[in-house]
mmCIF file of C-alpha atoms in Angstrom:
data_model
loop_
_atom_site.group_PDB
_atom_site.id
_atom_site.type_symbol
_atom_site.label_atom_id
_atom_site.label_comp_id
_atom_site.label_asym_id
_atom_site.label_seq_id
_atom_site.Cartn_x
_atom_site.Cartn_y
_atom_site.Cartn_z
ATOM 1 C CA UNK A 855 108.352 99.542 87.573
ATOM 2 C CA UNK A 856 105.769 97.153 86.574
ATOM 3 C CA UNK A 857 106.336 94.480 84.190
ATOM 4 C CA UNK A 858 103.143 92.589 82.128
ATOM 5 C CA UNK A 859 105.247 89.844 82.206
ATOM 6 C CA UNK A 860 105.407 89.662 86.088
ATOM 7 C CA UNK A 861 102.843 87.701 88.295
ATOM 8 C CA UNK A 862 102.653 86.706 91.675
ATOM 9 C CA UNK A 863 100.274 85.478 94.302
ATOM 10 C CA UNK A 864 100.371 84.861 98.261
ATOM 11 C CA UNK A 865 98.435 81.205 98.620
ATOM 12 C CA UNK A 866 98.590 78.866 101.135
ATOM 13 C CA UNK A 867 100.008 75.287 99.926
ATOM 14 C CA UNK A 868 99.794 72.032 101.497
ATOM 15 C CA UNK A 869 103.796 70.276 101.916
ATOM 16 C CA UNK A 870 103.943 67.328 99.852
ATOM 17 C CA UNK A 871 102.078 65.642 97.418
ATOM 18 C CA UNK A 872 99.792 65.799 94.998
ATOM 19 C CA UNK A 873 101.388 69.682 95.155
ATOM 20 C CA UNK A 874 100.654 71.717 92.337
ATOM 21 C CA UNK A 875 100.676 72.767 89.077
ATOM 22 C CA UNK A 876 101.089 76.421 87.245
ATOM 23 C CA UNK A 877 98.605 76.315 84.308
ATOM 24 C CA UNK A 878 98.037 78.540 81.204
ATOM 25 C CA UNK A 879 95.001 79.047 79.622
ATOM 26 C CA UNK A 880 94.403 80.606 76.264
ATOM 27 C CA UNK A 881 90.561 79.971 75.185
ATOM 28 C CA UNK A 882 90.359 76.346 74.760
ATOM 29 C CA UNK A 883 94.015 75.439 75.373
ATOM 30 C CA UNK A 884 95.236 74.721 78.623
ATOM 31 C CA UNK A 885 99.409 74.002 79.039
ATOM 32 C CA UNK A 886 100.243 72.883 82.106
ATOM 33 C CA UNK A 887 103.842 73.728 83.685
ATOM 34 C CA UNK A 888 106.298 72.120 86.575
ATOM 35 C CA UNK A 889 109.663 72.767 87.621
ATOM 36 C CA UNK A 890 112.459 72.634 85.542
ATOM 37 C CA UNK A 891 116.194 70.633 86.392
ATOM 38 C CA UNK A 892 117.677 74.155 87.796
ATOM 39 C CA UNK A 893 114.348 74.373 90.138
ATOM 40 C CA UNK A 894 116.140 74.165 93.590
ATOM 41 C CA UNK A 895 116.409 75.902 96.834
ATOM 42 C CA UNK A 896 118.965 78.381 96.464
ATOM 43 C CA UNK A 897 121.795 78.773 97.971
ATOM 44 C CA UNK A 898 122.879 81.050 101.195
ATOM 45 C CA UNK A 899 126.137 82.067 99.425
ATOM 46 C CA UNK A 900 124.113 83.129 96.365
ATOM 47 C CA UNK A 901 121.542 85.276 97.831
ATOM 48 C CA UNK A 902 122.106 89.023 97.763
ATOM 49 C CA UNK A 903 121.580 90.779 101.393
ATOM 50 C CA UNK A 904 118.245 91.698 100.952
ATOM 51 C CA UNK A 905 116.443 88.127 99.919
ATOM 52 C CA UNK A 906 114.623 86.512 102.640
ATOM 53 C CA UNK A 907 116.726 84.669 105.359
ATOM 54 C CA UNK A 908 115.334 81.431 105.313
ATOM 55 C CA UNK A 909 115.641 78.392 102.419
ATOM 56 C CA UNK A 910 113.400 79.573 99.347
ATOM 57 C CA UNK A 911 112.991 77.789 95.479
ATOM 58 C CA UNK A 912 114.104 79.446 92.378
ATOM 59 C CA UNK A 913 114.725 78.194 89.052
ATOM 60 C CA UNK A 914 113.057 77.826 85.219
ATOM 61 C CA UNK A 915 109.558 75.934 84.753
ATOM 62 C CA UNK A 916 109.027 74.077 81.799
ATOM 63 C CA UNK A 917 106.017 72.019 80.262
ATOM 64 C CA UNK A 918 105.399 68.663 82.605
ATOM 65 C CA UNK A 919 102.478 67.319 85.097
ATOM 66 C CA UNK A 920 105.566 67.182 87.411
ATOM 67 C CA UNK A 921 104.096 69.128 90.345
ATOM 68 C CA UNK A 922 106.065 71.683 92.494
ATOM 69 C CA UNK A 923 105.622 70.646 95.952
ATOM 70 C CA UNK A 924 107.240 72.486 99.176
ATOM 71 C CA UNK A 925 108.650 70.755 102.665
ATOM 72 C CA UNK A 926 106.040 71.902 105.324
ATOM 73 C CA UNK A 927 102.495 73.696 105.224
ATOM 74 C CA UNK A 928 102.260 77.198 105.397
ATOM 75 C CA UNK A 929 101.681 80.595 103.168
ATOM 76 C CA UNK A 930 104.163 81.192 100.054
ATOM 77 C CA UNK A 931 104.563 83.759 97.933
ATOM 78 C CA UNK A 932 104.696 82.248 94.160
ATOM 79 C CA UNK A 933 106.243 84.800 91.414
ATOM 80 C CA UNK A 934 106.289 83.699 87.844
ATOM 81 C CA UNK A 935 108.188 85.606 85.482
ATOM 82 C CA UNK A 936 106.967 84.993 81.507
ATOM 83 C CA UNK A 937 109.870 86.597 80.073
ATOM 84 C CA UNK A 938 112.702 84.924 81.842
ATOM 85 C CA UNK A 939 110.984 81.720 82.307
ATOM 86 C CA UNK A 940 111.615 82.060 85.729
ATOM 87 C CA UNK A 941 109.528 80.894 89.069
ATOM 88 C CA UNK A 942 110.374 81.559 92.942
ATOM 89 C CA UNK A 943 108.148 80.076 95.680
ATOM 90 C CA UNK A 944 109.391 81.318 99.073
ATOM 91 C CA UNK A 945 108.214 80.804 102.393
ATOM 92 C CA UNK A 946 105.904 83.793 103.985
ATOM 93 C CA UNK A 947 105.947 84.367 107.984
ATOM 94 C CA UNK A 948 105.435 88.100 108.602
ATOM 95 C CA UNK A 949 106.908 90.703 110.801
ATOM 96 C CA UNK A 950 107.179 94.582 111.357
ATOM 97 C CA UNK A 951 110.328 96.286 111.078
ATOM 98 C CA UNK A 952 111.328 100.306 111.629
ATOM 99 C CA UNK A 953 111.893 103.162 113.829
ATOM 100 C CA UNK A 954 108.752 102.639 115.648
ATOM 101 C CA UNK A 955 109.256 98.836 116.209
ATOM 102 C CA UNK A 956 111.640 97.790 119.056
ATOM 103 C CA UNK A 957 114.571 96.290 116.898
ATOM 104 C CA UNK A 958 114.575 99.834 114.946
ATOM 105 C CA UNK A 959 115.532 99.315 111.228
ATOM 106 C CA UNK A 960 118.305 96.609 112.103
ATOM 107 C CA UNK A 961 115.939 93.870 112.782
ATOM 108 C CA UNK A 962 112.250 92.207 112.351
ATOM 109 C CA UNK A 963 109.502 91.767 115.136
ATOM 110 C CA UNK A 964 108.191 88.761 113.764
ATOM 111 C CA UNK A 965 104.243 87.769 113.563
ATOM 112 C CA UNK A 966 103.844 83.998 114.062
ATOM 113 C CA UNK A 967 100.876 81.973 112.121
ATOM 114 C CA UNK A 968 97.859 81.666 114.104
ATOM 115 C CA UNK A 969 97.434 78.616 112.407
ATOM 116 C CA UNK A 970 97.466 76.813 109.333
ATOM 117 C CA UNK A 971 94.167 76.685 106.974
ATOM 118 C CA UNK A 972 93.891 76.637 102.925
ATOM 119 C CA UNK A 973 91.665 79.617 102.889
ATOM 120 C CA UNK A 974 92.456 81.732 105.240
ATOM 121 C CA UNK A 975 95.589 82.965 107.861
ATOM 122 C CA UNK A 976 96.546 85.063 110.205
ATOM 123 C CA UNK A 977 100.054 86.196 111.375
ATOM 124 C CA UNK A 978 99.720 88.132 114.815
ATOM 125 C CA UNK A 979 101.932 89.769 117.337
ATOM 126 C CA UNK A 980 100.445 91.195 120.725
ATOM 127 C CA UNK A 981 102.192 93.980 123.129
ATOM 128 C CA UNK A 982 104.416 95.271 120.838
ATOM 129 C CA UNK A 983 105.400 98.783 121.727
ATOM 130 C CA UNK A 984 105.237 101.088 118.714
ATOM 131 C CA UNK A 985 106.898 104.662 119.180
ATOM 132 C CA UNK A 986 106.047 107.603 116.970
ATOM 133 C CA UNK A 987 107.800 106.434 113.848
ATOM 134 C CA UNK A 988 107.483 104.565 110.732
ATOM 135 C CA UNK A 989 107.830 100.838 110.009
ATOM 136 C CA UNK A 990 107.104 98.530 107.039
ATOM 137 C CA UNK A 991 105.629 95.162 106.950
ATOM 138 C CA UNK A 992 108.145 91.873 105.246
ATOM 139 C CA UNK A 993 108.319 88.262 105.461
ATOM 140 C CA UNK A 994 111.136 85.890 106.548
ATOM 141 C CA UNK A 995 113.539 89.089 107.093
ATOM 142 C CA UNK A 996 113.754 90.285 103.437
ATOM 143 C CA UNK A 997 113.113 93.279 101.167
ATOM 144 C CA UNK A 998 113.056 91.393 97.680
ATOM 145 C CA UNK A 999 113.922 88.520 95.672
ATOM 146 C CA UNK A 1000 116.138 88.620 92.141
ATOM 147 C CA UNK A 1001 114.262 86.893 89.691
ATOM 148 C CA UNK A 1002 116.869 88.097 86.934
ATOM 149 C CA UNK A 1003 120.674 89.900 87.287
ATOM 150 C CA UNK A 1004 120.845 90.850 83.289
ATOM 151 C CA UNK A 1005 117.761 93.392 82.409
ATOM 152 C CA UNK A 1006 118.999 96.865 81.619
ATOM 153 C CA UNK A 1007 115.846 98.930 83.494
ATOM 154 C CA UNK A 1008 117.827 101.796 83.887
ATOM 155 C CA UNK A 1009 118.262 101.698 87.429
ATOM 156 C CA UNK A 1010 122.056 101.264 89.170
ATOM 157 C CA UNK A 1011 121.503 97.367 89.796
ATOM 158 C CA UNK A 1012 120.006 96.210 86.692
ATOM 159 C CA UNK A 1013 117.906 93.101 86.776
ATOM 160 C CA UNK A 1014 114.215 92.378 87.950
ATOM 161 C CA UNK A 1015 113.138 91.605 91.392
ATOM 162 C CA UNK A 1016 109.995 90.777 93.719
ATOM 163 C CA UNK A 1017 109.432 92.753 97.022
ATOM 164 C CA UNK A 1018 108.657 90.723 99.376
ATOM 165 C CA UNK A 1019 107.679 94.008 102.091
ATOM 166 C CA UNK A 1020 104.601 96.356 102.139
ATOM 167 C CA UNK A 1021 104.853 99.960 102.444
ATOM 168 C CA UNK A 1022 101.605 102.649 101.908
ATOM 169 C CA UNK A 1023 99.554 102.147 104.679
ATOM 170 C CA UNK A 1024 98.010 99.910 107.043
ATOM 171 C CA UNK A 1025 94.813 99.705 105.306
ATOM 172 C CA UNK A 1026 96.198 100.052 101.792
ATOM 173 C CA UNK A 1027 99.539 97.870 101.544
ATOM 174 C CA UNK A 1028 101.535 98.541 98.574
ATOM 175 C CA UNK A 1029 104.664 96.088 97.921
ATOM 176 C CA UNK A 1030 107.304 97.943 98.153
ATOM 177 C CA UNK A 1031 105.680 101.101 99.087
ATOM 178 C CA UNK A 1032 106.934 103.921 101.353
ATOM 179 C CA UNK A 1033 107.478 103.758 104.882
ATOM 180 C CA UNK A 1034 104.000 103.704 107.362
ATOM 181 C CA UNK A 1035 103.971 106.423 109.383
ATOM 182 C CA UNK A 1036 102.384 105.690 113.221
ATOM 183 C CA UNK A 1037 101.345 108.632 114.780
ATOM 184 C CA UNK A 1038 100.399 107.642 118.252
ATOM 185 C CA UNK A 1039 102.735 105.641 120.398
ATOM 186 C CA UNK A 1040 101.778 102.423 122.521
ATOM 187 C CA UNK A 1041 100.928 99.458 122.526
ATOM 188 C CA UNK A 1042 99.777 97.546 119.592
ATOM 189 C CA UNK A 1043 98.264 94.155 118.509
ATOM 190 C CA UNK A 1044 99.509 93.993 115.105
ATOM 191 C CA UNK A 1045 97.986 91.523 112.440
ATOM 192 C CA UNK A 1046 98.821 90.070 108.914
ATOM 193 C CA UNK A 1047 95.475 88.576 107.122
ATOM 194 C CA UNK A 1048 95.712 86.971 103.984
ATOM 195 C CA UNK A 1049 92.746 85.273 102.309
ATOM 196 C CA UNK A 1050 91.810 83.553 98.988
ATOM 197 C CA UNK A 1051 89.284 85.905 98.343
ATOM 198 C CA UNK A 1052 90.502 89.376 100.283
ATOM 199 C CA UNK A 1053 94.267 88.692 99.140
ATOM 200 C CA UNK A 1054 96.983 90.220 102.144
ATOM 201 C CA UNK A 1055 95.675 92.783 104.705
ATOM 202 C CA UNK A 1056 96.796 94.708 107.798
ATOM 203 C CA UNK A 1057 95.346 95.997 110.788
ATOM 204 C CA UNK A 1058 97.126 97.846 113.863
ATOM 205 C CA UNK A 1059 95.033 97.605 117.228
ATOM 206 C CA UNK A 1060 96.144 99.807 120.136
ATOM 207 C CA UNK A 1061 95.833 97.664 123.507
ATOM 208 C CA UNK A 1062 97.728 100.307 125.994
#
């Protein structure tokens, strides 16, 4: 389910300084925020099985001009939560993963960068054979991230979390949304765009 208090955004940041801020506006107020004490990369022993497999930053933010700042360029995905006071920033390098892909459901085909560039990248794979199956886009080998373990949502593991995979379909990703179905089997140039101004796409490019 949806939450109000729940944002995120995929943007490509810059490692090291100046970094950056996460600012609220409210007409002519502006409150600027940083991370708080507990902000840290967290710990292999205290990520659940499906979080992403590579370091990522969780913690509260409180009011500073400290900036967050992260260890190497690339594309992050930056989730704020309002109610819990809680921010993740986590590392984004895209792959495929399902029945049609050639790991099958136990294991990602990843998509390296292209590249590096503030406004625009591209993750891409070439010659990947695709059977007549479904698969699902996700970054650094994982299905979500907990931002909270308490919240009583009604579901069997209570608590609110981030997906960090795309479901729907190619050209209309939803996070977390069903499986993608590919009909025709081959191979397949397959392609992760992201964009300030187009946000994340997909495309799927049969070369054989």
């Amino acid at each position: 389910a949806d939450s109000a208090e729940h944002m995120e955004l995929y943007i490509a940041i810059k490692a090291g300084a100046p970094g950056f801020n996460i600012v609220m506006v409210a007409g002519e107020v502006q409150t600027t925020f940083g991370p708080g004490s507990d902000f840290a990369v967290v710990p292999e022993a205290e990520r659940i099985t499906d979080e992403p497999k590579v370091d990522f930053w969780r913690g509260s933010y409180i009011e500073t001009n400290t900036a967050f700042t992260v260890p190497a360029d690339g594309l992050y995905h930056v989730v704020i939560d309002t109610e819990y006071k809680k921010i993740v920033i986590a590392p984004v390098v895209w792959g495929v993963i399902g029945a049609a892909t050639p790991a099958g459901w136990g294991g990602s085909t990843p998509m390296p960068a292209t590249g590096f560039d503030l406004n625009s990248m591209t993750f891409e794979e070439t010659d990947v054979v695709m059977t007549k199956a479904d698969f699902k886009f996700r970054y650094s080998d994982g299905w979500k991230i907990v931002l909270d373990t308490t919240n009583d949502n009604g579901a069997l593991d209570p608590g609110v979390r981030v997906n960090t995979n795309f479901g729907g379909a190619v050209d209309a990703l939803v996070p977390g949304g069903d499986n993608i179905s590919n009909t025709v089997p081959g191979k397949y140039t397959i392609q992760m765009m992201w964009s300030l101004t187009g946000g994340t796409t997909a495309s799927l490019t049969k070369t054989a």
